[in-house]
GROMACS .gro file of C-alpha atoms in nm:
model
  408
    1MET     CA    1  -0.205   0.146   0.683
    2ALA     CA    2   0.090   0.357   0.564
    3LYS     CA    3   0.007   0.710   0.448
    4THR     CA    4   0.079   0.649   0.077
    5GLU     CA    5  -0.130   0.331   0.059
    6ARG     CA    6  -0.412   0.508   0.241
    7LEU     CA    7  -0.408   0.787  -0.016
    8LEU     CA    8  -0.399   0.546  -0.310
    9LYS     CA    9  -0.682   0.340  -0.160
   10ARG     CA   10  -0.899   0.648  -0.114
   11MET     CA   11  -0.826   0.761  -0.472
   12ALA     CA   12  -0.935   0.418  -0.600
   13GLU     CA   13  -1.257   0.441  -0.400
   14LEU     CA   14  -1.326   0.788  -0.542
   15GLU     CA   15  -1.265   0.656  -0.893
   16GLU     CA   16  -1.530   0.390  -0.838
   17GLN     CA   17  -1.774   0.652  -0.715
   18THR     CA   18  -1.705   0.925  -0.971
   19GLY     CA   19  -1.528   0.761  -1.265
   20VAL     CA   20  -1.246   1.017  -1.236
   21LYS     CA   21  -0.894   0.872  -1.252
   22ARG     CA   22  -0.618   1.049  -1.060
   23THR     CA   23  -0.239   1.047  -1.043
   24ILE     CA   24  -0.023   1.163  -0.751
   25PHE     CA   25   0.212   1.451  -0.836
   26ALA     CA   26   0.559   1.416  -0.683
   27ALA     CA   27   0.809   1.703  -0.675
   28CYS     CA   28   1.183   1.657  -0.626
   29PRO     CA   29   1.291   1.896  -0.347
   30ASN     CA   30   1.604   2.028  -0.516
   31SER     CA   31   1.602   2.369  -0.346
   32SER     CA   32   1.444   2.558  -0.059
   33ALA     CA   33   1.243   2.760  -0.311
   34VAL     CA   34   1.103   2.445  -0.474
   35ILE     CA   35   1.004   2.302  -0.135
   36ARG     CA   36   0.820   2.621  -0.040
   37ALA     CA   37   0.660   2.656  -0.384
   38SER     CA   38   0.542   2.293  -0.376
   39ILE     CA   39   0.357   2.340  -0.049
   40ARG     CA   40   0.212   2.674  -0.158
   41SER     CA   41   0.093   2.521  -0.485
   42ALA     CA   42  -0.058   2.223  -0.301
   43LYS     CA   43  -0.236   2.462  -0.063
   44ARG     CA   44  -0.381   2.667  -0.348
   45ASN     CA   45  -0.488   2.357  -0.541
   46ASN     CA   46  -0.621   2.194  -0.223
   47ALA     CA   47  -0.432   1.875  -0.303
   48PRO     CA   48  -0.175   1.645  -0.139
   49ILE     CA   49   0.193   1.704  -0.204
   50TYR     CA   50   0.454   1.431  -0.239
   51PHE     CA   51   0.829   1.495  -0.216
   52ALA     CA   52   1.067   1.249  -0.385
   53ALA     CA   53   1.413   1.324  -0.244
   54THR     CA   54   1.722   1.161  -0.391
   55LEU     CA   55   2.023   1.075  -0.174
   56ASN     CA   56   2.218   1.335  -0.370
   57GLN     CA   57   1.971   1.598  -0.250
   58ILE     CA   58   1.903   1.495   0.109
   59ASP     CA   59   2.108   1.245   0.307
   60THR     CA   60   2.299   1.191   0.630
   61ASP     CA   61   2.580   1.412   0.493
   62GLY     CA   62   2.336   1.693   0.406
   63GLY     CA   63   2.336   1.632   0.032
   64TYR     CA   64   2.354   1.928  -0.200
   65THR     CA   65   2.060   2.098  -0.026
   66GLY     CA   66   2.245   2.091   0.305
   67MET     CA   67   1.960   1.897   0.468
   68THR     CA   68   1.966   1.565   0.652
   69PRO     CA   69   1.644   1.357   0.648
   70ALA     CA   70   1.553   1.493   0.993
   71ASP     CA   71   1.617   1.851   0.876
   72PHE     CA   72   1.401   1.798   0.568
   73VAL     CA   73   1.105   1.662   0.764
   74LYS     CA   74   1.123   1.960   1.002
   75VAL     CA   75   1.147   2.207   0.713
   76CYS     CA   76   0.841   2.053   0.544
   77ARG     CA   77   0.646   2.058   0.870
   78MET     CA   78   0.732   2.423   0.934
   79GLU     CA   79   0.649   2.529   0.577
   80CYS     CA   80   0.312   2.354   0.605
   81GLU     CA   81   0.241   2.524   0.939
   82ALA     CA   82   0.343   2.864   0.801
   83ILE     CA   83   0.054   2.864   0.552
   84ASN     CA   84  -0.178   2.627   0.745
   85PHE     CA   85  -0.153   2.351   0.485
   86THR     CA   86  -0.330   2.053   0.643
   87GLY     CA   87  -0.335   1.810   0.350
   88ASP     CA   88  -0.117   1.502   0.313
   89CYS     CA   89   0.254   1.579   0.277
   90ILE     CA   90   0.422   1.254   0.175
   91ILE     CA   91   0.801   1.245   0.209
   92ALA     CA   92   0.994   0.980   0.020
   93VAL     CA   93   1.344   0.865  -0.067
   94ASP     CA   94   1.386   0.859  -0.444
   95HIS     CA   95   1.631   0.624  -0.620
   96GLY     CA   96   1.781   0.474  -0.306
   97GLY     CA   97   2.047   0.229  -0.409
   98PRO     CA   98   2.423   0.170  -0.425
   99TRP     CA   99   2.618   0.399  -0.655
  100LEU     CA  100   2.315   0.618  -0.729
  101LYS     CA  101   2.467   0.881  -0.502
  102ASP     CA  102   2.721   1.061  -0.720
  103LYS     CA  103   2.994   1.047  -0.456
  104GLN     CA  104   2.979   0.667  -0.441
  105ASN     CA  105   2.997   0.643  -0.819
  106THR     CA  106   3.281   0.885  -0.880
  107GLU     CA  107   3.487   0.745  -0.592
  108ARG     CA  108   3.417   0.386  -0.705
  109TRP     CA  109   3.305   0.254  -0.367
  110GLU     CA  110   3.325  -0.121  -0.326
  111THR     CA  111   2.997  -0.312  -0.301
  112GLU     CA  112   2.971  -0.372   0.074
  113ARG     CA  113   3.056  -0.012   0.158
  114ALA     CA  114   2.800   0.121  -0.091
  115MET     CA  115   2.524  -0.110   0.031
  116ASN     CA  116   2.596  -0.029   0.397
  117ALA     CA  117   2.581   0.343   0.323
  118VAL     CA  118   2.242   0.303   0.156
  119LYS     CA  119   2.114   0.105   0.454
  120ALA     CA  120   2.233   0.382   0.689
  121SER     CA  121   2.055   0.640   0.471
  122PHE     CA  122   1.734   0.438   0.484
  123GLU     CA  123   1.757   0.409   0.862
  124ALA     CA  124   1.796   0.786   0.893
  125ALA     CA  125   1.496   0.842   0.666
  126ILE     CA  126   1.276   0.600   0.863
  127ALA     CA  127   1.383   0.753   1.195
  128ALA     CA  128   1.310   1.102   1.060
  129GLY     CA  129   0.954   1.006   0.966
  130PHE     CA  130   0.973   0.948   0.590
  131ASP     CA  131   0.666   0.779   0.446
  132LEU     CA  132   0.811   0.586   0.151
  133ILE     CA  133   1.144   0.448   0.029
  134HIS     CA  134   1.226   0.386  -0.335
  135VAL     CA  135   1.457   0.083  -0.333
  136ASP     CA  136   1.657   0.095  -0.655
  137PRO     CA  137   1.968  -0.128  -0.668
  138THR     CA  138   1.978  -0.122  -1.048
  139VAL     CA  139   2.323   0.030  -1.087
  140ASP     CA  140   2.643  -0.167  -1.039
  141ILE     CA  141   2.976  -0.009  -1.128
  142ASN     CA  142   3.125  -0.359  -1.155
  143VAL     CA  143   2.909  -0.438  -1.458
  144PRO     CA  144   3.107  -0.372  -1.780
  145LYS     CA  145   2.993  -0.072  -1.982
  146GLY     CA  146   2.729  -0.167  -2.235
  147GLU     CA  147   2.607  -0.466  -2.036
  148VAL     CA  148   2.288  -0.479  -1.828
  149ILE     CA  149   2.295  -0.574  -1.462
  150ASP     CA  150   2.162  -0.925  -1.395
  151ILE     CA  151   1.795  -0.902  -1.299
  152HIS     CA  152   1.833  -1.178  -1.039
  153LEU     CA  153   2.098  -0.967  -0.864
  154VAL     CA  154   1.862  -0.666  -0.874
  155VAL     CA  155   1.594  -0.876  -0.702
  156ARG     CA  156   1.832  -1.009  -0.437
  157ARG     CA  157   1.955  -0.661  -0.348
  158THR     CA  158   1.601  -0.522  -0.350
  159VAL     CA  159   1.493  -0.790  -0.102
  160GLU     CA  160   1.805  -0.732   0.110
  161LEU     CA  161   1.737  -0.360   0.137
  162ILE     CA  162   1.364  -0.396   0.208
  163GLU     CA  163   1.439  -0.663   0.471
  164HIS     CA  164   1.691  -0.429   0.637
  165CYS     CA  165   1.437  -0.144   0.643
  166GLU     CA  166   1.165  -0.362   0.792
  167LYS     CA  167   1.392  -0.508   1.060
  168PHE     CA  168   1.506  -0.159   1.161
  169ARG     CA  169   1.155  -0.015   1.152
  170ARG     CA  170   0.995  -0.294   1.351
  171ALA     CA  171   1.276  -0.316   1.606
  172ASN     CA  172   1.229   0.053   1.681
  173ASN     CA  173   0.847   0.058   1.662
  174TYR     CA  174   0.837   0.316   1.382
  175PRO     CA  175   0.513   0.351   1.182
  176GLU     CA  176   0.454   0.147   0.868
  177ILE     CA  177   0.614   0.284   0.553
  178SER     CA  178   0.557   0.223   0.184
  179TYR     CA  179   0.796   0.100  -0.083
  180GLU     CA  180   0.865   0.175  -0.446
  181VAL     CA  181   1.084  -0.052  -0.660
  182GLY     CA  182   1.233  -0.060  -1.006
  183THR     CA  183   1.371   0.203  -1.237
  184GLU     CA  184   1.288   0.369  -1.565
  185GLU     CA  185   1.648   0.340  -1.684
  186VAL     CA  186   1.751   0.077  -1.938
  187HIS     CA  187   2.050  -0.012  -1.715
  188GLY     CA  188   1.800  -0.141  -1.460
  189GLY     CA  189   1.704  -0.429  -1.681
  190LEU     CA  190   1.326  -0.372  -1.662
  191ALA     CA  191   1.291  -0.245  -2.016
  192ASP     CA  192   1.136  -0.559  -2.171
  193ASP     CA  193   0.826  -0.757  -2.075
  194THR     CA  194   1.000  -1.081  -1.987
  195THR     CA  195   1.249  -0.919  -1.750
  196PHE     CA  196   0.976  -0.703  -1.593
  197ASP     CA  197   0.767  -1.016  -1.526
  198THR     CA  198   1.068  -1.204  -1.388
  199PHE     CA  199   1.141  -0.917  -1.151
  200LEU     CA  200   0.786  -0.919  -1.013
  201VAL     CA  201   0.771  -1.298  -0.966
  202GLU     CA  202   1.111  -1.323  -0.800
  203LEU     CA  203   1.049  -1.019  -0.581
  204LYS     CA  204   0.733  -1.176  -0.440
  205GLU     CA  205   0.914  -1.505  -0.382
  206GLY     CA  206   1.214  -1.331  -0.229
  207LEU     CA  207   1.011  -1.126   0.017
  208ALA     CA  208   0.814  -1.433   0.124
  209ALA     CA  209   1.138  -1.626   0.177
  210VAL     CA  210   1.259  -1.372   0.437
  211GLY     CA  211   0.926  -1.360   0.618
  212LEU     CA  212   0.797  -1.044   0.449
  213ALA     CA  213   0.505  -1.184   0.252
  214ASP     CA  214   0.298  -0.902   0.401
  215VAL     CA  215   0.524  -0.636   0.246
  216TRP     CA  216   0.474  -0.531  -0.113
  217PRO     CA  217   0.559  -0.209  -0.302
  218CYS     CA  218   0.274   0.027  -0.376
  219PHE     CA  219   0.471   0.174  -0.670
  220ILE     CA  220   0.669   0.001  -0.942
  221VAL     CA  221   0.860   0.233  -1.170
  222GLY     CA  222   0.774   0.186  -1.536
  223LYS     CA  223   0.960   0.288  -1.847
  224VAL     CA  224   0.674   0.480  -2.011
  225GLY     CA  225   0.851   0.664  -2.291
  226THR     CA  226   0.994   0.957  -2.099
  227ASP     CA  227   1.358   1.009  -2.014
  228LEU     CA  228   1.600   1.298  -1.979
  229HIS     CA  229   1.569   1.401  -2.344
  230THR     CA  230   1.217   1.292  -2.443
  231THR     CA  231   0.884   1.443  -2.340
  232LEU     CA  232   0.617   1.214  -2.489
  233PHE     CA  233   0.443   0.985  -2.243
  234ASP     CA  234   0.357   0.646  -2.401
  235GLY     CA  235   0.004   0.571  -2.286
  236GLU     CA  236  -0.017   0.229  -2.446
  237VAL     CA  237   0.291   0.105  -2.263
  238ALA     CA  238   0.159   0.255  -1.940
  239LYS     CA  239  -0.172   0.071  -1.978
  240LYS     CA  240   0.006  -0.257  -2.044
  241LEU     CA  241   0.230  -0.221  -1.739
  242THR     CA  242  -0.063  -0.111  -1.523
  243ALA     CA  243  -0.253  -0.424  -1.621
  244LYS     CA  244   0.040  -0.631  -1.497
  245VAL     CA  245   0.079  -0.468  -1.156
  246ARG     CA  246  -0.273  -0.370  -1.048
  247PRO     CA  247  -0.372  -0.734  -0.970
  248LEU     CA  248  -0.071  -0.738  -0.735
  249GLY     CA  249  -0.190  -0.426  -0.553
  250SER     CA  250   0.067  -0.190  -0.707
  251TYR     CA  251   0.060   0.113  -0.935
  252ILE     CA  252   0.302   0.221  -1.204
  253LYS     CA  253   0.508   0.529  -1.117
  254GLY     CA  254   0.654   0.751  -1.388
  255HIS     CA  255   0.987   0.930  -1.362
  256TYR     CA  256   1.134   1.199  -1.591
  257THR     CA  257   0.791   1.362  -1.619
  258ASP     CA  258   0.962   1.702  -1.659
  259GLY     CA  259   0.811   1.904  -1.941
  260VAL     CA  260   0.608   1.608  -2.067
  261SER     CA  261   0.382   1.715  -2.353
  262ASN     CA  262   0.077   1.507  -2.259
  263PRO     CA  263   0.051   1.499  -1.876
  264GLN     CA  264  -0.327   1.468  -1.897
  265ASP     CA  265  -0.282   1.111  -2.023
  266TYR     CA  266  -0.121   0.989  -1.700
  267PRO     CA  267  -0.444   0.941  -1.501
  268LEU     CA  268  -0.630   0.813  -1.808
  269CYS     CA  269  -0.376   0.530  -1.835
  270GLY     CA  270  -0.395   0.438  -1.467
  271MET     CA  271  -0.061   0.583  -1.358
  272GLY     CA  272  -0.037   0.596  -0.979
  273GLY     CA  273   0.221   0.872  -0.956
  274ALA     CA  274   0.474   1.078  -1.150
  275ASN     CA  275   0.796   1.252  -1.045
  276VAL     CA  276   0.899   1.596  -1.168
  277GLY     CA  277   1.235   1.746  -1.072
  278PRO     CA  278   1.485   1.930  -1.293
  279GLU     CA  279   1.201   2.123  -1.459
  280PHE     CA  280   1.155   2.328  -1.143
  281THR     CA  281   1.526   2.405  -1.116
  282ILE     CA  282   1.498   2.547  -1.468
  283SER     CA  283   1.191   2.745  -1.358
  284GLU     CA  284   1.384   2.887  -1.064
  285TYR     CA  285   1.684   2.980  -1.279
  286GLU     CA  286   1.472   3.147  -1.549
  287ALA     CA  287   1.286   3.349  -1.287
  288LEU     CA  288   1.618   3.473  -1.148
  289GLU     CA  289   1.735   3.547  -1.502
  290GLU     CA  290   1.427   3.763  -1.562
  291LEU     CA  291   1.481   3.944  -1.233
  292GLU     CA  292   1.842   4.012  -1.326
  293ALA     CA  293   1.724   4.178  -1.647
  294LYS     CA  294   1.510   4.414  -1.437
  295GLU     CA  295   1.804   4.473  -1.204
  296VAL     CA  296   2.017   4.581  -1.501
  297GLU     CA  297   1.741   4.820  -1.614
  298TYR     CA  298   1.734   4.982  -1.271
  299TYR     CA  299   2.114   4.993  -1.260
  300ASN     CA  300   2.124   5.176  -1.592
  301ALA     CA  301   1.863   5.418  -1.456
  302GLY     CA  302   2.082   5.485  -1.152
  303ARG     CA  303   1.848   5.315  -0.904
  304VAL     CA  304   2.074   5.019  -0.822
  305ALA     CA  305   2.426   5.073  -0.692
  306MET     CA  306   2.594   4.742  -0.772
  307LEU     CA  307   2.484   4.449  -0.986
  308SER     CA  308   2.449   4.098  -0.842
  309ASN     CA  309   2.575   3.933  -1.165
  310ILE     CA  310   2.377   3.632  -1.052
  311THR     CA  311   2.366   3.436  -1.379
  312GLU     CA  312   2.740   3.483  -1.425
  313VAL     CA  313   2.799   3.355  -1.071
  314LEU     CA  314   2.567   3.058  -1.118
  315THR     CA  315   2.726   2.962  -1.449
  316ARG     CA  316   3.075   2.966  -1.297
  317LEU     CA  317   2.967   2.764  -0.993
  318VAL     CA  318   2.800   2.500  -1.210
  319TYR     CA  319   3.114   2.479  -1.420
  320GLU     CA  320   3.341   2.448  -1.116
  321SER     CA  321   3.119   2.180  -0.961
  322ASN     CA  322   3.185   1.941  -1.255
  323ARG     CA  323   2.837   1.799  -1.192
  324TRP     CA  324   2.737   1.906  -1.546
  325LYS     CA  325   2.959   1.629  -1.684
  326LYS     CA  326   2.705   1.374  -1.559
  327TRP     CA  327   2.454   1.495  -1.819
  328LEU     CA  328   2.678   1.519  -2.125
  329LEU     CA  329   2.579   1.348  -2.447
  330GLU     CA  330   2.833   1.106  -2.595
  331SER     CA  331   2.920   1.361  -2.864
  332GLU     CA  332   2.996   1.624  -2.596
  333LYS     CA  333   3.231   1.419  -2.380
  334GLY     CA  334   3.584   1.553  -2.390
  335VAL     CA  335   3.466   1.891  -2.518
  336ASP     CA  336   3.545   2.199  -2.309
  337PHE     CA  337   3.238   2.334  -2.129
  338TYR     CA  338   3.258   2.673  -2.300
  339GLU     CA  339   3.287   2.510  -2.643
  340ILE     CA  340   2.961   2.316  -2.608
  341ASP     CA  341   2.673   2.443  -2.823
  342PRO     CA  342   2.536   2.756  -2.644
  343GLU     CA  343   2.182   2.620  -2.624
  344ARG     CA  344   2.300   2.293  -2.472
  345ARG     CA  345   2.538   2.476  -2.239
  346ALA     CA  346   2.251   2.694  -2.118
  347TRP     CA  347   2.049   2.379  -2.042
  348LEU     CA  348   2.342   2.229  -1.851
  349VAL     CA  349   2.366   2.544  -1.640
  350LYS     CA  350   1.993   2.567  -1.573
  351THR     CA  351   1.952   2.203  -1.472
  352GLY     CA  352   2.290   2.198  -1.294
  353CYS     CA  353   2.202   2.487  -1.065
  354ARG     CA  354   2.029   2.248  -0.827
  355TYR     CA  355   2.372   2.129  -0.721
  356ILE     CA  356   2.500   2.474  -0.627
  357TRP     CA  357   2.203   2.676  -0.498
  358GLN     CA  358   2.339   2.646  -0.143
  359LYS     CA  359   2.695   2.750  -0.225
  360PRO     CA  360   2.788   3.068  -0.031
  361GLU     CA  361   2.856   3.267  -0.349
  362ALA     CA  362   2.517   3.167  -0.495
  363LEU     CA  363   2.341   3.269  -0.173
  364VAL     CA  364   2.523   3.603  -0.166
  365ALA     CA  365   2.438   3.676  -0.531
  366ARG     CA  366   2.071   3.590  -0.475
  367ASN     CA  367   2.055   3.805  -0.163
  368SER     CA  368   2.216   4.095  -0.349
  369LEU     CA  369   1.965   4.059  -0.634
  370TYR     CA  370   1.671   4.043  -0.395
  371GLU     CA  371   1.788   4.342  -0.189
  372ASN     CA  372   1.845   4.554  -0.502
  373LEU     CA  373   1.494   4.482  -0.627
  374LYS     CA  374   1.323   4.522  -0.290
  375ARG     CA  375   1.466   4.874  -0.270
  376VAL     CA  376   1.277   4.968  -0.588
  377GLY     CA  377   0.950   4.820  -0.461
  378MET     CA  378   0.958   4.469  -0.607
  379ASP     CA  379   0.895   4.141  -0.422
  380PRO     CA  380   1.160   3.920  -0.587
  381GLU     CA  381   1.124   3.609  -0.370
  382ASN     CA  382   0.751   3.586  -0.439
  383ILE     CA  383   0.814   3.641  -0.809
  384VAL     CA  384   1.048   3.339  -0.811
  385LEU     CA  385   0.807   3.127  -0.609
  386ASP     CA  386   0.515   3.227  -0.832
  387ARG     CA  387   0.707   3.116  -1.141
  388ILE     CA  388   0.784   2.774  -0.992
  389GLU     CA  389   0.426   2.735  -0.869
  390HIS     CA  390   0.290   2.827  -1.212
  391ASP     CA  391   0.490   2.542  -1.364
  392MET     CA  392   0.368   2.304  -1.094
  393ASP     CA  393   0.002   2.395  -1.125
  394LYS     CA  394  -0.037   2.225  -1.460
  395TYR     CA  395   0.039   1.888  -1.301
  396PHE     CA  396  -0.224   1.930  -1.030
  397TYR     CA  397  -0.478   2.002  -1.304
  398ALA     CA  398  -0.359   1.740  -1.554
  399PHE     CA  399  -0.351   1.471  -1.285
  400ASN     CA  400  -0.708   1.555  -1.170
  401ILE     CA  401  -0.609   1.618  -0.807
  402VAL     CA  402  -0.731   1.977  -0.765
  403ASP     CA  403  -0.958   1.983  -0.458
  404LEU     CA  404  -0.871   1.620  -0.380
  405ASN     CA  405  -0.816   1.715  -0.016
  406LYS     CA  406  -1.182   1.813   0.008
  407MET     CA  407  -1.281   1.459  -0.095
  408LEU     CA  408  -1.035   1.283   0.131
   0.00000   0.00000   0.00000
């Protein structure tokens, strides 16, 4: 049994024994600090950790973290060994599908090229030892703006990608992996009951038709009220979707869980897992911002020779990356970056930093900040990690998985 299914099965057994419902917490590994903080937080909470890595973050070209799938697996293994974390560390591809990698979208790759690139990314992930792949072919740049991709096409591409993964995995005798399907986005066409049901029926038929009746996703992404700009989890919708998929052996997975106001409701509503990502980039940025304020204090007191100017550097790098344009509201499109409302601009910088953490100038500024503060007796790296961990801890508690490792 694949690692993710084994964990879900054991959680279900524990629920029968204790009545306690649990949800898996998944962190998006958008920086080295977030990866390290995730494993440290999991160690302290004695719980499994799950990484949901997008192809923008980690891919054959290194992504914006600079890591290939093989690099990422080795980094996770070494970080676990460094603190003797022996719990489950599940590593997954998140949102794997054509045109979901920014480069493919902005360069308008044609369909065959985009699909082949995704297949190559999946092969690299399987070979590296990933445990789960989220198959998400719900974006098509050929669909006119304002229209929704045909759900039958989504099913066909989902089956094609899962079939490719299974052929590659079995031909090379790699261990069993798990699958996640669907999307929380409206463009994916799973926003209404009828389409959701059609997707499930046709997916089962499609997998059986290619000889994969024994393969079925453990997670199906549900649109449960949260998105980039909303933070209220809709428990009633979650319960309804859970009732649809549990008889099939699947769980509903939530995305955009960042900053959600009622995380404690996830396990109560039967949610199998939930992804959190940009929130921790914001945590990392705000920790650096606080450290810079201390650096300025010491500079004014004559105890620091030269300022790092880290927030100024990060802001400029985010601006120059143009990745912030991806997250603009309709009313902001066409507006110069420095003319956007200051509060919104600050959010764009904080969430956009994940794209530029590994830029040489960002690394130099961080190193300068850290060295300045270490000279006056501070431990800046641990302060940053502690801030990220603090913001992660609430999910371990809300999802009832503290000390889960002890019961596994």
